[in-house]
Short mmCIF file of C-alpha atoms and ligand atoms in Angstrom, two decimals:
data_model
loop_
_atom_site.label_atom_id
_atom_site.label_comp_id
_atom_site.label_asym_id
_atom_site.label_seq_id
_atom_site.Cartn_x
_atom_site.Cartn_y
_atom_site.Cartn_z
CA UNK A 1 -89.15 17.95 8.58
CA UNK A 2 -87.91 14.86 9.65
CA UNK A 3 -86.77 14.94 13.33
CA UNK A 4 -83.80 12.38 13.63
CA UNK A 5 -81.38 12.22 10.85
CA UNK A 6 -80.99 8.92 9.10
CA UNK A 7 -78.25 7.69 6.53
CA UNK A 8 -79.02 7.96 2.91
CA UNK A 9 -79.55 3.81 2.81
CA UNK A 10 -81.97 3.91 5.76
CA UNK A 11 -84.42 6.91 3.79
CA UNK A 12 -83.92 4.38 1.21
CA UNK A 13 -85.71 1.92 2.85
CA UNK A 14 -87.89 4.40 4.48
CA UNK A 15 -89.57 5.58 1.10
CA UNK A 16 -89.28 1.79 -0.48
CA UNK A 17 -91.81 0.81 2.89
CA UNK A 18 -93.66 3.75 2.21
CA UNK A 19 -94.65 2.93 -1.27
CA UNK A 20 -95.19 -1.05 -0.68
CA UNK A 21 -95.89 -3.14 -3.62
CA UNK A 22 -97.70 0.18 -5.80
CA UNK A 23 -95.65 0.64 -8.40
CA UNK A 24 -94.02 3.89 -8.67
CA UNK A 25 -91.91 5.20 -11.75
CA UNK A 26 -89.02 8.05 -12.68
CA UNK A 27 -87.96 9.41 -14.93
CA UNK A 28 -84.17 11.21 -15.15
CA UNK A 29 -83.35 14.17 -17.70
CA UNK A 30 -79.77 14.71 -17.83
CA UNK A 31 -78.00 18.07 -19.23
CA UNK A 32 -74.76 18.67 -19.87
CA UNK A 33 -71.01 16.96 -19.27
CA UNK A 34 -70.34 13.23 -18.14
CA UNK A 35 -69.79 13.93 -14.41
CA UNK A 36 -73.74 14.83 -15.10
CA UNK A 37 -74.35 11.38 -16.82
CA UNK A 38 -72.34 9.52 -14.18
CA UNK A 39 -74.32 11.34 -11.45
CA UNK A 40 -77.82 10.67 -12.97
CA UNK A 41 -76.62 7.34 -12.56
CA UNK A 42 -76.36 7.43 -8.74
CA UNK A 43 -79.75 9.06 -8.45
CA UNK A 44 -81.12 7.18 -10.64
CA UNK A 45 -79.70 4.22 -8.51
CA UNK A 46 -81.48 5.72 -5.22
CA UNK A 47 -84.69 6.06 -6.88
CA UNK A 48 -84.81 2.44 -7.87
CA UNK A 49 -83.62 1.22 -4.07
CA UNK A 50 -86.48 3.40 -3.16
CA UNK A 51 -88.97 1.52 -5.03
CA UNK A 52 -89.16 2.90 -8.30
CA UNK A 53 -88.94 1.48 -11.79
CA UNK A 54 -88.10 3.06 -14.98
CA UNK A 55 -90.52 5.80 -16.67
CA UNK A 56 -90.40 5.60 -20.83
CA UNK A 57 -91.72 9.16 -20.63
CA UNK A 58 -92.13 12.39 -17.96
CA UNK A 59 -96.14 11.41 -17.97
CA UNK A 60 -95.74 8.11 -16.94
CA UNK A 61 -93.60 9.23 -13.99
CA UNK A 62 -94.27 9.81 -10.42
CA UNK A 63 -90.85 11.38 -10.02
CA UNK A 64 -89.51 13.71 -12.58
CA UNK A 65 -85.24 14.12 -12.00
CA UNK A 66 -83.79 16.87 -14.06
CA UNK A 67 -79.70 16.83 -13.77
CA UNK A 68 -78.81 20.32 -14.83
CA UNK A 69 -75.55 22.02 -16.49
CA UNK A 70 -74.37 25.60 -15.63
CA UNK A 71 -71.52 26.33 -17.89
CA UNK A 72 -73.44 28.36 -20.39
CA UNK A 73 -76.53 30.36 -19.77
CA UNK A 74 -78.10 28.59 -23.09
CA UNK A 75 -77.45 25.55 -21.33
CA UNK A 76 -79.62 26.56 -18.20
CA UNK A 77 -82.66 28.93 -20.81
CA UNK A 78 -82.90 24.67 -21.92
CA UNK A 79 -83.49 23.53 -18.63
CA UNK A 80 -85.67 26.40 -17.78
CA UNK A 81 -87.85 25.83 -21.17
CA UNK A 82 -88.08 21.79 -20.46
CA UNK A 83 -89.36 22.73 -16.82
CA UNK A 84 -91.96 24.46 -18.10
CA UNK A 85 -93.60 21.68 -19.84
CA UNK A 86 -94.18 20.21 -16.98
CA UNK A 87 -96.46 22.44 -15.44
CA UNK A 88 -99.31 20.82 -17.32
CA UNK A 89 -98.10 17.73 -16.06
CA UNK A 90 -97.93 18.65 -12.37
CA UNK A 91 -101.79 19.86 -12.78
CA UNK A 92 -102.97 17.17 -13.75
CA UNK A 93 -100.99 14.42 -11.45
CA UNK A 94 -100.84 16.71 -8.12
CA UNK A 95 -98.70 13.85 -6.47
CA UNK A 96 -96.10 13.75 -9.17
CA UNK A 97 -92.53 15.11 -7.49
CA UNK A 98 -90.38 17.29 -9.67
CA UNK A 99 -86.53 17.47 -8.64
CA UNK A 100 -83.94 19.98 -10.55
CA UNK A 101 -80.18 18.86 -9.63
CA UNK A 102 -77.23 19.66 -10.03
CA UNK A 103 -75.13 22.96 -11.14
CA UNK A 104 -77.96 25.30 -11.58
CA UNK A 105 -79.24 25.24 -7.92
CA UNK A 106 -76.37 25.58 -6.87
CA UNK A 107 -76.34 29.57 -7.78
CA UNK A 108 -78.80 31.50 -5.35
CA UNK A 109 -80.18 33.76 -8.03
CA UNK A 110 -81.55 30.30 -9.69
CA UNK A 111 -82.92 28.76 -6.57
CA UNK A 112 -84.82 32.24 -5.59
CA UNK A 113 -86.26 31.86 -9.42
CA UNK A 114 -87.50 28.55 -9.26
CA UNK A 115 -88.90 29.13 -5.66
CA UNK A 116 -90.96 32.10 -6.69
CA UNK A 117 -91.62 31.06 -10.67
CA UNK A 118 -91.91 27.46 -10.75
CA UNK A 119 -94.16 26.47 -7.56
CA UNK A 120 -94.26 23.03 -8.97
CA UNK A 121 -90.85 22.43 -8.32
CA UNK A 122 -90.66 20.08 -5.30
CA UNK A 123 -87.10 20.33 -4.74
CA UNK A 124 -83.01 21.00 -5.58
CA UNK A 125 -80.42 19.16 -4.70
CA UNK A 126 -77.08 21.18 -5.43
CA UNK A 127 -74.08 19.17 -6.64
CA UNK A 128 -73.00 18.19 -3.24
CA UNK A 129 -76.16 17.43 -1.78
CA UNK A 130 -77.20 14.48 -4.34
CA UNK A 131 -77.02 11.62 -1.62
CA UNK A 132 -79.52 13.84 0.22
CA UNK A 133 -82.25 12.46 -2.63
CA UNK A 134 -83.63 9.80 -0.20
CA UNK A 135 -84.05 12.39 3.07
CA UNK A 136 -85.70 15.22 0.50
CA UNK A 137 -88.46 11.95 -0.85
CA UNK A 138 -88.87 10.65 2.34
CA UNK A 139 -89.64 14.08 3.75
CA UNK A 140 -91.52 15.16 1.00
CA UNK A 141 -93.74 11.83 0.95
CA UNK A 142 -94.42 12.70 4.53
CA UNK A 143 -96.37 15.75 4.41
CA UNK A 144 -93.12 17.94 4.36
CA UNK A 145 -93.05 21.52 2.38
CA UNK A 146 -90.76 21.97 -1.02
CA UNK A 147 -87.04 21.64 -0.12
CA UNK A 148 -84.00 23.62 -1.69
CA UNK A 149 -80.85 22.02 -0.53
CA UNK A 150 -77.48 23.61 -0.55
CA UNK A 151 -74.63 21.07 0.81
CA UNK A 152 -72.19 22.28 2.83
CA UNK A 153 -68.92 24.07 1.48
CA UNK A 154 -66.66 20.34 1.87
CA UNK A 155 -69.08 17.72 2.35
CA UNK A 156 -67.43 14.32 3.17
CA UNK A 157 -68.08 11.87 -0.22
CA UNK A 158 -71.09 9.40 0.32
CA UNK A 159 -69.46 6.37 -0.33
CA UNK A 160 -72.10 3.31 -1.36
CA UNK A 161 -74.65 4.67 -2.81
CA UNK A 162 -76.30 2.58 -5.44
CA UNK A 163 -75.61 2.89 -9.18
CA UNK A 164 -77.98 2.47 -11.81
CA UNK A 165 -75.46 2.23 -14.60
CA UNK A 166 -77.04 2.48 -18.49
CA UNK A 167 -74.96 0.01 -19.68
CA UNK A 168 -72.68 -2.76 -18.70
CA UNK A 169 -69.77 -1.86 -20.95
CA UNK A 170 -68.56 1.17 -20.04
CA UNK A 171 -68.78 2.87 -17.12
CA UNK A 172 -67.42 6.48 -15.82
CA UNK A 173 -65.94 6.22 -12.17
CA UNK A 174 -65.74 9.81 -10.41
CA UNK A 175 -62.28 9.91 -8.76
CA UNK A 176 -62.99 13.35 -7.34
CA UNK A 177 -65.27 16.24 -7.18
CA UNK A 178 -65.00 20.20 -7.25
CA UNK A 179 -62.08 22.56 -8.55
CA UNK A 180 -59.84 24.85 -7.23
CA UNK A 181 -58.49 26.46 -10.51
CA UNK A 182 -60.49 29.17 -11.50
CA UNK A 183 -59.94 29.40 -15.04
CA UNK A 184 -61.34 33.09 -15.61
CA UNK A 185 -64.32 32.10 -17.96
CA UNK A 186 -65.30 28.92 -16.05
CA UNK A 187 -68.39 28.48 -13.46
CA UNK A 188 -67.80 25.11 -12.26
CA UNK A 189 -65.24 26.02 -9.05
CA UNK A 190 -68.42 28.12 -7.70
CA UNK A 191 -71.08 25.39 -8.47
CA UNK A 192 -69.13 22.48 -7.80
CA UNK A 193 -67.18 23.65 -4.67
CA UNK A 194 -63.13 22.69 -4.13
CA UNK A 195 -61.52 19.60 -4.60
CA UNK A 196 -62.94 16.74 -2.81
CA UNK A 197 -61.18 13.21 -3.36
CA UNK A 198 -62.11 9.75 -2.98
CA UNK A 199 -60.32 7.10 -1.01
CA UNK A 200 -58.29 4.77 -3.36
CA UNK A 201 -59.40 1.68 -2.13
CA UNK A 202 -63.21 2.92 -2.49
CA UNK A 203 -62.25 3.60 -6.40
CA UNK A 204 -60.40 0.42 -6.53
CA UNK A 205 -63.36 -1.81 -5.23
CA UNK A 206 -65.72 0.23 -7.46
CA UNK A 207 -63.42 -0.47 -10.39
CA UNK A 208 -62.71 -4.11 -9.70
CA UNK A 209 -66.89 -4.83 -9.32
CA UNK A 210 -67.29 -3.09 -12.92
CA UNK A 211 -64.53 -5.74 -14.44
CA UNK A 212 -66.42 -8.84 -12.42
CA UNK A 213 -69.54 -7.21 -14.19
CA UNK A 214 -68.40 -7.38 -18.11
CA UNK A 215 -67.05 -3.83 -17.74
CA UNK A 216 -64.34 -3.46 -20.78
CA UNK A 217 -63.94 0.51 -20.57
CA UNK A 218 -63.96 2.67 -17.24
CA UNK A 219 -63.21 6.64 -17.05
CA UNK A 220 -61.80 7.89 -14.09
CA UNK A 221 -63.64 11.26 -14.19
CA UNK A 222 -62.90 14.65 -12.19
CA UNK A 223 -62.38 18.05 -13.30
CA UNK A 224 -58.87 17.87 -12.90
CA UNK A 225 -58.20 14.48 -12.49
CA UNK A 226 -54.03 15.27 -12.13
CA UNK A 227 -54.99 17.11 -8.75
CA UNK A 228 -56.44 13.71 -7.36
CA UNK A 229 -55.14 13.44 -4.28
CA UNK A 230 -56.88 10.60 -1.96
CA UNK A 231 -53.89 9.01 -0.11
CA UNK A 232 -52.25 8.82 -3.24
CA UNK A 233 -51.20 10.84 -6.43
CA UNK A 234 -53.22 10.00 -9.94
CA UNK A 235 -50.03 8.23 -11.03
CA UNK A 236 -50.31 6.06 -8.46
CA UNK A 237 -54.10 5.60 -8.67
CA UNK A 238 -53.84 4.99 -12.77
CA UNK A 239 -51.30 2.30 -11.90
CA UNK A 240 -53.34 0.23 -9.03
CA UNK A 241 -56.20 0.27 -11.27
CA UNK A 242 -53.87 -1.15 -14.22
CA UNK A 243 -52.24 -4.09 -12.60
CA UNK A 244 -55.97 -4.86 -11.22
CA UNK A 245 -56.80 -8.47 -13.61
CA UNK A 246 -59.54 -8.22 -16.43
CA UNK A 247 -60.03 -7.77 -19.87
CA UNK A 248 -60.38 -3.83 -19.49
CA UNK A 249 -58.79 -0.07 -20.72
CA UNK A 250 -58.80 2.44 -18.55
CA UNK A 251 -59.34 5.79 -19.48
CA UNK A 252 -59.68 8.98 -17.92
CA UNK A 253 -60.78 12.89 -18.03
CA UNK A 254 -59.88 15.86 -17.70
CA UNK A 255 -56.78 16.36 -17.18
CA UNK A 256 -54.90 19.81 -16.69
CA UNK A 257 -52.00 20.94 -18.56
CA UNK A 258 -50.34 22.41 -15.83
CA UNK A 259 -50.53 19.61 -13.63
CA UNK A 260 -49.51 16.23 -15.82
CA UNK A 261 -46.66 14.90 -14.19
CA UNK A 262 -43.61 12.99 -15.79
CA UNK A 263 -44.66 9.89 -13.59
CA UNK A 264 -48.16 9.57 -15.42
CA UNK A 265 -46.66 9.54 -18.23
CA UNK A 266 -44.35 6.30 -17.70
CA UNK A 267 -47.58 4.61 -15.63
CA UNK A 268 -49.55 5.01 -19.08
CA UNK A 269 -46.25 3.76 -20.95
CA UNK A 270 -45.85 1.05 -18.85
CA UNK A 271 -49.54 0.23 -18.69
CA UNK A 272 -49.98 0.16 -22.25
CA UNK A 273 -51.87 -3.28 -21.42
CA UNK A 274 -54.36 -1.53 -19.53
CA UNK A 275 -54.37 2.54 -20.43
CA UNK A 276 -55.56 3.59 -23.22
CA UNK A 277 -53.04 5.88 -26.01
CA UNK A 278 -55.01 8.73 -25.42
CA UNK A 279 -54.66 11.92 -23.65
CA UNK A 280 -57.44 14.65 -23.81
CA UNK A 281 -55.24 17.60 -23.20
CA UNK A 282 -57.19 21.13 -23.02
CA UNK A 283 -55.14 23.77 -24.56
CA UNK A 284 -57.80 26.24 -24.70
CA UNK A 285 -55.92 29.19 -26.65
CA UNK A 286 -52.17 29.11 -28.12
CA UNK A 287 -51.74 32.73 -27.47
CA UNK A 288 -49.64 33.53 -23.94
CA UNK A 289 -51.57 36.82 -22.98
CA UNK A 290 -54.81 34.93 -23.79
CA UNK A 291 -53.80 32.05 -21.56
CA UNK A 292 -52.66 34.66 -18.92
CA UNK A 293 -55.88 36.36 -19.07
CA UNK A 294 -57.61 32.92 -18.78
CA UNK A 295 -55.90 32.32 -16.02
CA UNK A 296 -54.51 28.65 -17.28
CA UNK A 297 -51.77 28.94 -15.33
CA UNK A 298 -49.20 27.59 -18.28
CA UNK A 299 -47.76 28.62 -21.37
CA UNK A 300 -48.05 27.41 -24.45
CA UNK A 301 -44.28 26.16 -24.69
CA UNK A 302 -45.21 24.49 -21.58
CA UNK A 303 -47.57 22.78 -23.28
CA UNK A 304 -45.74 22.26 -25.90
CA UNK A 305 -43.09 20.30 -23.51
CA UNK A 306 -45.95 18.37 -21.92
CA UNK A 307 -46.55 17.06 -25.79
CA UNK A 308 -43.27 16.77 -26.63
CA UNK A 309 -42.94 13.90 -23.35
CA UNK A 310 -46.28 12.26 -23.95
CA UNK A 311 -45.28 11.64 -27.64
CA UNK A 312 -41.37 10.31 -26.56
CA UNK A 313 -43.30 8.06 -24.53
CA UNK A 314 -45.81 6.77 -25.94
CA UNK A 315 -45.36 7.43 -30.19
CA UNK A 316 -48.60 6.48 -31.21
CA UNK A 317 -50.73 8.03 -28.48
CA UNK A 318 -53.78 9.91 -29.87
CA UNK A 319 -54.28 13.96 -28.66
CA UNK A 320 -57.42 15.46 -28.18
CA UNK A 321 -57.88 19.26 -26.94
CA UNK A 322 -60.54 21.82 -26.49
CA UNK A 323 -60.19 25.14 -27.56
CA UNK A 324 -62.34 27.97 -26.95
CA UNK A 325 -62.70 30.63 -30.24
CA UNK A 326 -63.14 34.47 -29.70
CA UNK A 327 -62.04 34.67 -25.62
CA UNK A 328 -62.20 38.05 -24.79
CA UNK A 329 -59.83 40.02 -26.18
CA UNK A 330 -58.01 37.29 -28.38
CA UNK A 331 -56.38 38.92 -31.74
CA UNK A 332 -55.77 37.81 -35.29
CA UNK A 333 -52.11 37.43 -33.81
CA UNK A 334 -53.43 35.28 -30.81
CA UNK A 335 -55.94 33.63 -33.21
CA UNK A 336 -53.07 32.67 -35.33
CA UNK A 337 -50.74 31.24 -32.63
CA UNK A 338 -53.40 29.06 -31.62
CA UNK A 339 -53.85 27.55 -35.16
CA UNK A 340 -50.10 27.71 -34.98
CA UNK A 341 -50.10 24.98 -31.76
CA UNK A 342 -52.88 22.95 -33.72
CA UNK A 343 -50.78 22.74 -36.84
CA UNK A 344 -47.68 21.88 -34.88
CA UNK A 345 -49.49 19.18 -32.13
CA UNK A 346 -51.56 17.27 -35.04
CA UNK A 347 -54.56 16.74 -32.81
CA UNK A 348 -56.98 13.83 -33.34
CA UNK A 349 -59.46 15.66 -32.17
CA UNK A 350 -60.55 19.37 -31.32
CA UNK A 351 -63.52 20.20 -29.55
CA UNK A 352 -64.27 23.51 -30.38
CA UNK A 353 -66.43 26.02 -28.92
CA UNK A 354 -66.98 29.35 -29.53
CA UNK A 355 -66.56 31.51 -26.12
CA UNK A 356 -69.81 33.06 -24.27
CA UNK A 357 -70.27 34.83 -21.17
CA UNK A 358 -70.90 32.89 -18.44
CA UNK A 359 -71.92 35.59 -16.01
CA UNK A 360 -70.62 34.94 -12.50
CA UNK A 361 -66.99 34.15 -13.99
CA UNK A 362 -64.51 37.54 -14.36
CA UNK A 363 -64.01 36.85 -18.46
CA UNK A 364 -67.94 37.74 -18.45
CA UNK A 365 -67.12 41.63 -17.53
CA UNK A 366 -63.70 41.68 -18.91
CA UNK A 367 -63.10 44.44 -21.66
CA UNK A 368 -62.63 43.32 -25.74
CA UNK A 369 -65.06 41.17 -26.26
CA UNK A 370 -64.74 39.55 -29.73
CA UNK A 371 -67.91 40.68 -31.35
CA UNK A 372 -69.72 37.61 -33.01
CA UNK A 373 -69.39 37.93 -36.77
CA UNK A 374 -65.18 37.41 -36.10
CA UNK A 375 -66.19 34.71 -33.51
CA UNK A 376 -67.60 32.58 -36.20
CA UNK A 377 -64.98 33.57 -38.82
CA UNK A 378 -62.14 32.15 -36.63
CA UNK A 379 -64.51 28.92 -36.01
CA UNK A 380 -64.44 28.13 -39.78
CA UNK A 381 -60.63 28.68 -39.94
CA UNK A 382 -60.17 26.28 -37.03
CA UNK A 383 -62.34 23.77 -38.47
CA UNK A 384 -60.88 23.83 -41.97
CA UNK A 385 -57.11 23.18 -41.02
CA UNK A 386 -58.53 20.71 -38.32
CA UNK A 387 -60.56 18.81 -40.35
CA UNK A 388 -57.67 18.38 -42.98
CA UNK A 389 -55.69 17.59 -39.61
CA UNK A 390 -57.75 14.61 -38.47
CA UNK A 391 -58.31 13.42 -42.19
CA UNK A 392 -54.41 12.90 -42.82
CA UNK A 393 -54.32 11.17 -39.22
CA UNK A 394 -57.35 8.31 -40.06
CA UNK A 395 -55.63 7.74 -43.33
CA UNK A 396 -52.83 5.43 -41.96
CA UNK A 397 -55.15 3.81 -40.51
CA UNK A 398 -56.46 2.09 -43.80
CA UNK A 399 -55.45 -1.87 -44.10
CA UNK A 400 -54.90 -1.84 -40.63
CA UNK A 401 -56.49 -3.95 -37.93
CA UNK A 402 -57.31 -2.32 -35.23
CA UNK A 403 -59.24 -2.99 -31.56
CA UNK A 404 -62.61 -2.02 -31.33
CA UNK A 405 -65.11 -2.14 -28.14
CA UNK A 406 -68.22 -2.10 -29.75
CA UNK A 407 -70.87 0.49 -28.15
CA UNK A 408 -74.24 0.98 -30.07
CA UNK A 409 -75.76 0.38 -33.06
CA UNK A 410 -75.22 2.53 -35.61
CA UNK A 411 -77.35 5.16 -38.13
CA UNK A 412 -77.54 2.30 -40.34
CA UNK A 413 -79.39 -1.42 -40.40
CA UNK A 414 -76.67 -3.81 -39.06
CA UNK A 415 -73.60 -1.47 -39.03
CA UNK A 416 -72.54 -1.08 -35.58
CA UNK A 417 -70.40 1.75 -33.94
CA UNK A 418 -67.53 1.71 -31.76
CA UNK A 419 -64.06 3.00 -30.52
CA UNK A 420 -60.71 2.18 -31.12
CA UNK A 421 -58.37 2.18 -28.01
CA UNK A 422 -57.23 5.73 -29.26
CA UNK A 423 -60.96 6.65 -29.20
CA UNK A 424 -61.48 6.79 -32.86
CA UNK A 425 -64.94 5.99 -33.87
CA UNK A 426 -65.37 2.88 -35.90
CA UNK A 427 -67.99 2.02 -38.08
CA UNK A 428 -68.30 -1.84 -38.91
CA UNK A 429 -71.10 -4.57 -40.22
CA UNK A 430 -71.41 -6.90 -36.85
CA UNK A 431 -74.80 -8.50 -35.06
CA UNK A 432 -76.14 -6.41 -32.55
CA UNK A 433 -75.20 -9.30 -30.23
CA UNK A 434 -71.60 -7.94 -29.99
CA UNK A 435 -72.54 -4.67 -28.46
CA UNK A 436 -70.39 -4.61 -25.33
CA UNK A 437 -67.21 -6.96 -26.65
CA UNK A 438 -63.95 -6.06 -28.09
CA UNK A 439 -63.75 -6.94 -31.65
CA UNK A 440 -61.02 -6.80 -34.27
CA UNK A 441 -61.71 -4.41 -37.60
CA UNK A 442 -59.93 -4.11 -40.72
CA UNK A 443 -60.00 -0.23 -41.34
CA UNK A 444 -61.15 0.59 -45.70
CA UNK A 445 -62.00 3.51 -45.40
CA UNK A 446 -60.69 6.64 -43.75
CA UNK A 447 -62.79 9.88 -43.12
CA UNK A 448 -61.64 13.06 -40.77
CA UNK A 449 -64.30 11.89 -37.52
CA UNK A 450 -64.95 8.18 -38.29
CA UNK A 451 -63.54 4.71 -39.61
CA UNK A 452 -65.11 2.34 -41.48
CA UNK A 453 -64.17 -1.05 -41.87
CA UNK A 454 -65.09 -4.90 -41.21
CA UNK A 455 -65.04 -7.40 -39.17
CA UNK A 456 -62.01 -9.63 -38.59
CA UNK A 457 -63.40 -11.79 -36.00
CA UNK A 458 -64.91 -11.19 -32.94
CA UNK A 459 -62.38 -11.13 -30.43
S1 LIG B 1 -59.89 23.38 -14.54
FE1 LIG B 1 -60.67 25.38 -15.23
S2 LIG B 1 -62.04 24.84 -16.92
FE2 LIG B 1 -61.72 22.96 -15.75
S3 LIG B 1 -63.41 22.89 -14.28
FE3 LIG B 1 -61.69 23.87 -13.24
S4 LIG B 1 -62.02 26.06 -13.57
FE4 LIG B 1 -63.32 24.98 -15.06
#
């Protein structure tokens, strides 16, 4: 153990004059949701002020990351299975470092696993420990024995650490960390700890550095991003960033239902410049009782009202929801008033998941579980009247020009994919070389989960 405590920057530079000019490598593995992608990017950033460059694969590596997900236990039996390839690894480079991340060592019943099953683990690194990366390689270079690292219940948010950002684009921006809601089948309040929230000046630098970089789409991310609450409210935050210059839209998840206030909705009307039409709204069930015994904390006419102002405002905004199939002890009837809400709100969008216990959350004991063979009956019925849903929503979109940031390239030679300000994905013939501008596409063809069109010109 290191004696005297340095700052995260200062292990930095520790391990970076540790290593000289060898060349070390590492490799990240990220699992799960995008507050997991954006914080592989921050360790990802540390490693390289450390002193080490990029690994194509796990055996080139002398550091192996792996950023895990809790919410499902499938999720962590994939994390489990991919650490066990490594072993072979870890034999036959003794030096290599192996790191697991994130939500899964955050439980105790996981860290007490990998202690006593997977000895070539080197170290975890709960959620709220991450900027402790630097003090765990520093200590670990040194002759120090394997570290598990639980933070503290309310850490204070490392500000500054360096971000290694996989393209220049787009970029997520974490606004806040933790949650405090409890929904009843949800792990992430015991992983990821309460609410924590950033400063708004530290998002607002962070922001305007991204638009002096080329940045054209930023997501404020936090659990519940309407429970921000630096030294001001989200509505306030979303409408700082928006009057900041640049050619950008600003986007942001996730937002709860019972929490959007009338004020964000006239910032993103009056930002229409800046914020993009589109509100990821997670209704989870239609059904009252099942929303009750999810512990949502809203009904579905409240939701309903929520809609209702969103659309008054802002008449072409897209909707997107999530809704969870089979919670226990959801009916026919409950079943039904959720396609009810789905029929009635017109979503663009629905992701859809089929529920699973997650155990550590009540739902996983409660009684009336929806046995599996009706689980996947309800999941076709949700899919068919949402897929004819989202097909009658692209087709107005054909002969129309519409925005486009283009992302990647797409499954074809020379088609390239992107996303309309509403989020649609666009399909469109362009050189590669406009991966990362806004370009304008005629829409031809409509289909329920992508556009197709061409290219008008390229800005
Ligand atoms: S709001 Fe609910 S679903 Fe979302 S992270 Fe918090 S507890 Fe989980």
């Amino acid at each position: 153990m290191t004696e005297m405590r340095l700052t995260p920057l200062q292990y930095m530079e520790r391990v970076a004059a540790h290593f000289g000019t060898a060349p070390h490598a590492v490799f990240v593995s990220t699992f799960g949701c995008q507050q997991n992608e954006a914080d592989s990017e921050r360790l990802c950033g540390m490693a390289h002020a450390m002193g080490y460059a990029d690994a194509a694969t796990e055996e080139e590596a002398d550091l192996i990351l792996i950023n895990t997900c809790a919410i499902r236990e499938h999720a962590e039996l994939k994390v489990l299975s991919y650490l066990g390839t490594l072993k072979a690894l870890k034999e036959k480079k003794p030096a290599l470092l192996v790191g697991v991340c994130g939500c899964m060592p955050a439980q105790g019943h996981r860290v007490e696993q990998l202690k006593k099953s997977y000895p070539y683990v080197s170290f975890t690194l709960d959620p709220a420990s991450l900027d402790k990366l630097p003090e765990v390689i520093c200590t670990l270079l040194e002759g120090g024995r394997r570290r598990f690292v639980t933070g503290e219940e309310n850490p204070p948010i490392a500000e500054g650490l360096p971000c290694a950002r996989r393209v220049r684009h787009k970029a997520w921006v974490s606004i806040m960390y933790g949650c405090n809601n409890f929904c009843s089948y949800c792990i992430v309040p015991y992983v990821r700890g309460r609410e924590r929230s950033r400063a708004s000046g530290d998002i607002l630098r962070e922001v305007e550095t991204l638009v002096a970089d080329g940045c054209h789409d930023i997501t404020l991310l936090g659990q519940n991003v309407n429970s921000y609450r630096g030294d001001c409210d989200f509505a306030a935050l979303m409408e700082k960033i928006a009057c900041l210059p640049g050619d950008f839209r600003l986007r942001f998840m996730t937002s709860h239902p019972k929490d959007v206030s009338d004020r964000l909705i006239s910032v993103m009307a009056e930002h229409g410049d800046k914020i993009a039409p589109h509100f990821h709204l997670p209704l989870q069930s239609g059904s009252n009782d099942i929303l009750a015994r999810m512990n949502r904390r809203y009904t579905r006419e409240r939701y309903l009202t929520t809609v209702g102002k969103l659309r008054a405002a802002m008449p072409h905004i897209a909707l997107s929801t999530d809704i969870i199939v089979g919670f226990p002890g959801e009916t026919e009837e409950d079943f039904n008033a959720t396609l009810q809400v789905i029929e009635h709100v017109e979503f663009d969008m629905i992701y859809s998941f089929l529920y699973s216990p997650r155990k550590g959350t009540p739902a996983a004991t409660m009684e009336a579980q929806v046995d599996a063979a009706a689980r996947a009956a309800r999941m076709e019925r949700l899919l068919a009247v949402q897929n004819d849903i989202a097909l009658r929503l692209a087709t107005p979109y054909v002969d129309r020009t519409v925005r486009v940031l283009a992302d990647a390239r797409g499954k074809q030679e020379g088609i390239l994919a992107g996303r309309t300000d509403t989020n649609r994905l666009v399909y469109f013939a362009a050189p590669e070389e406009m991966i990362g501008q806004f370009a304008y596409v005629k829409i031809t063809r409509a289909e329920p989960f992508a556009l197709r069109g061409e290219l008008i010109n390229p800005k």
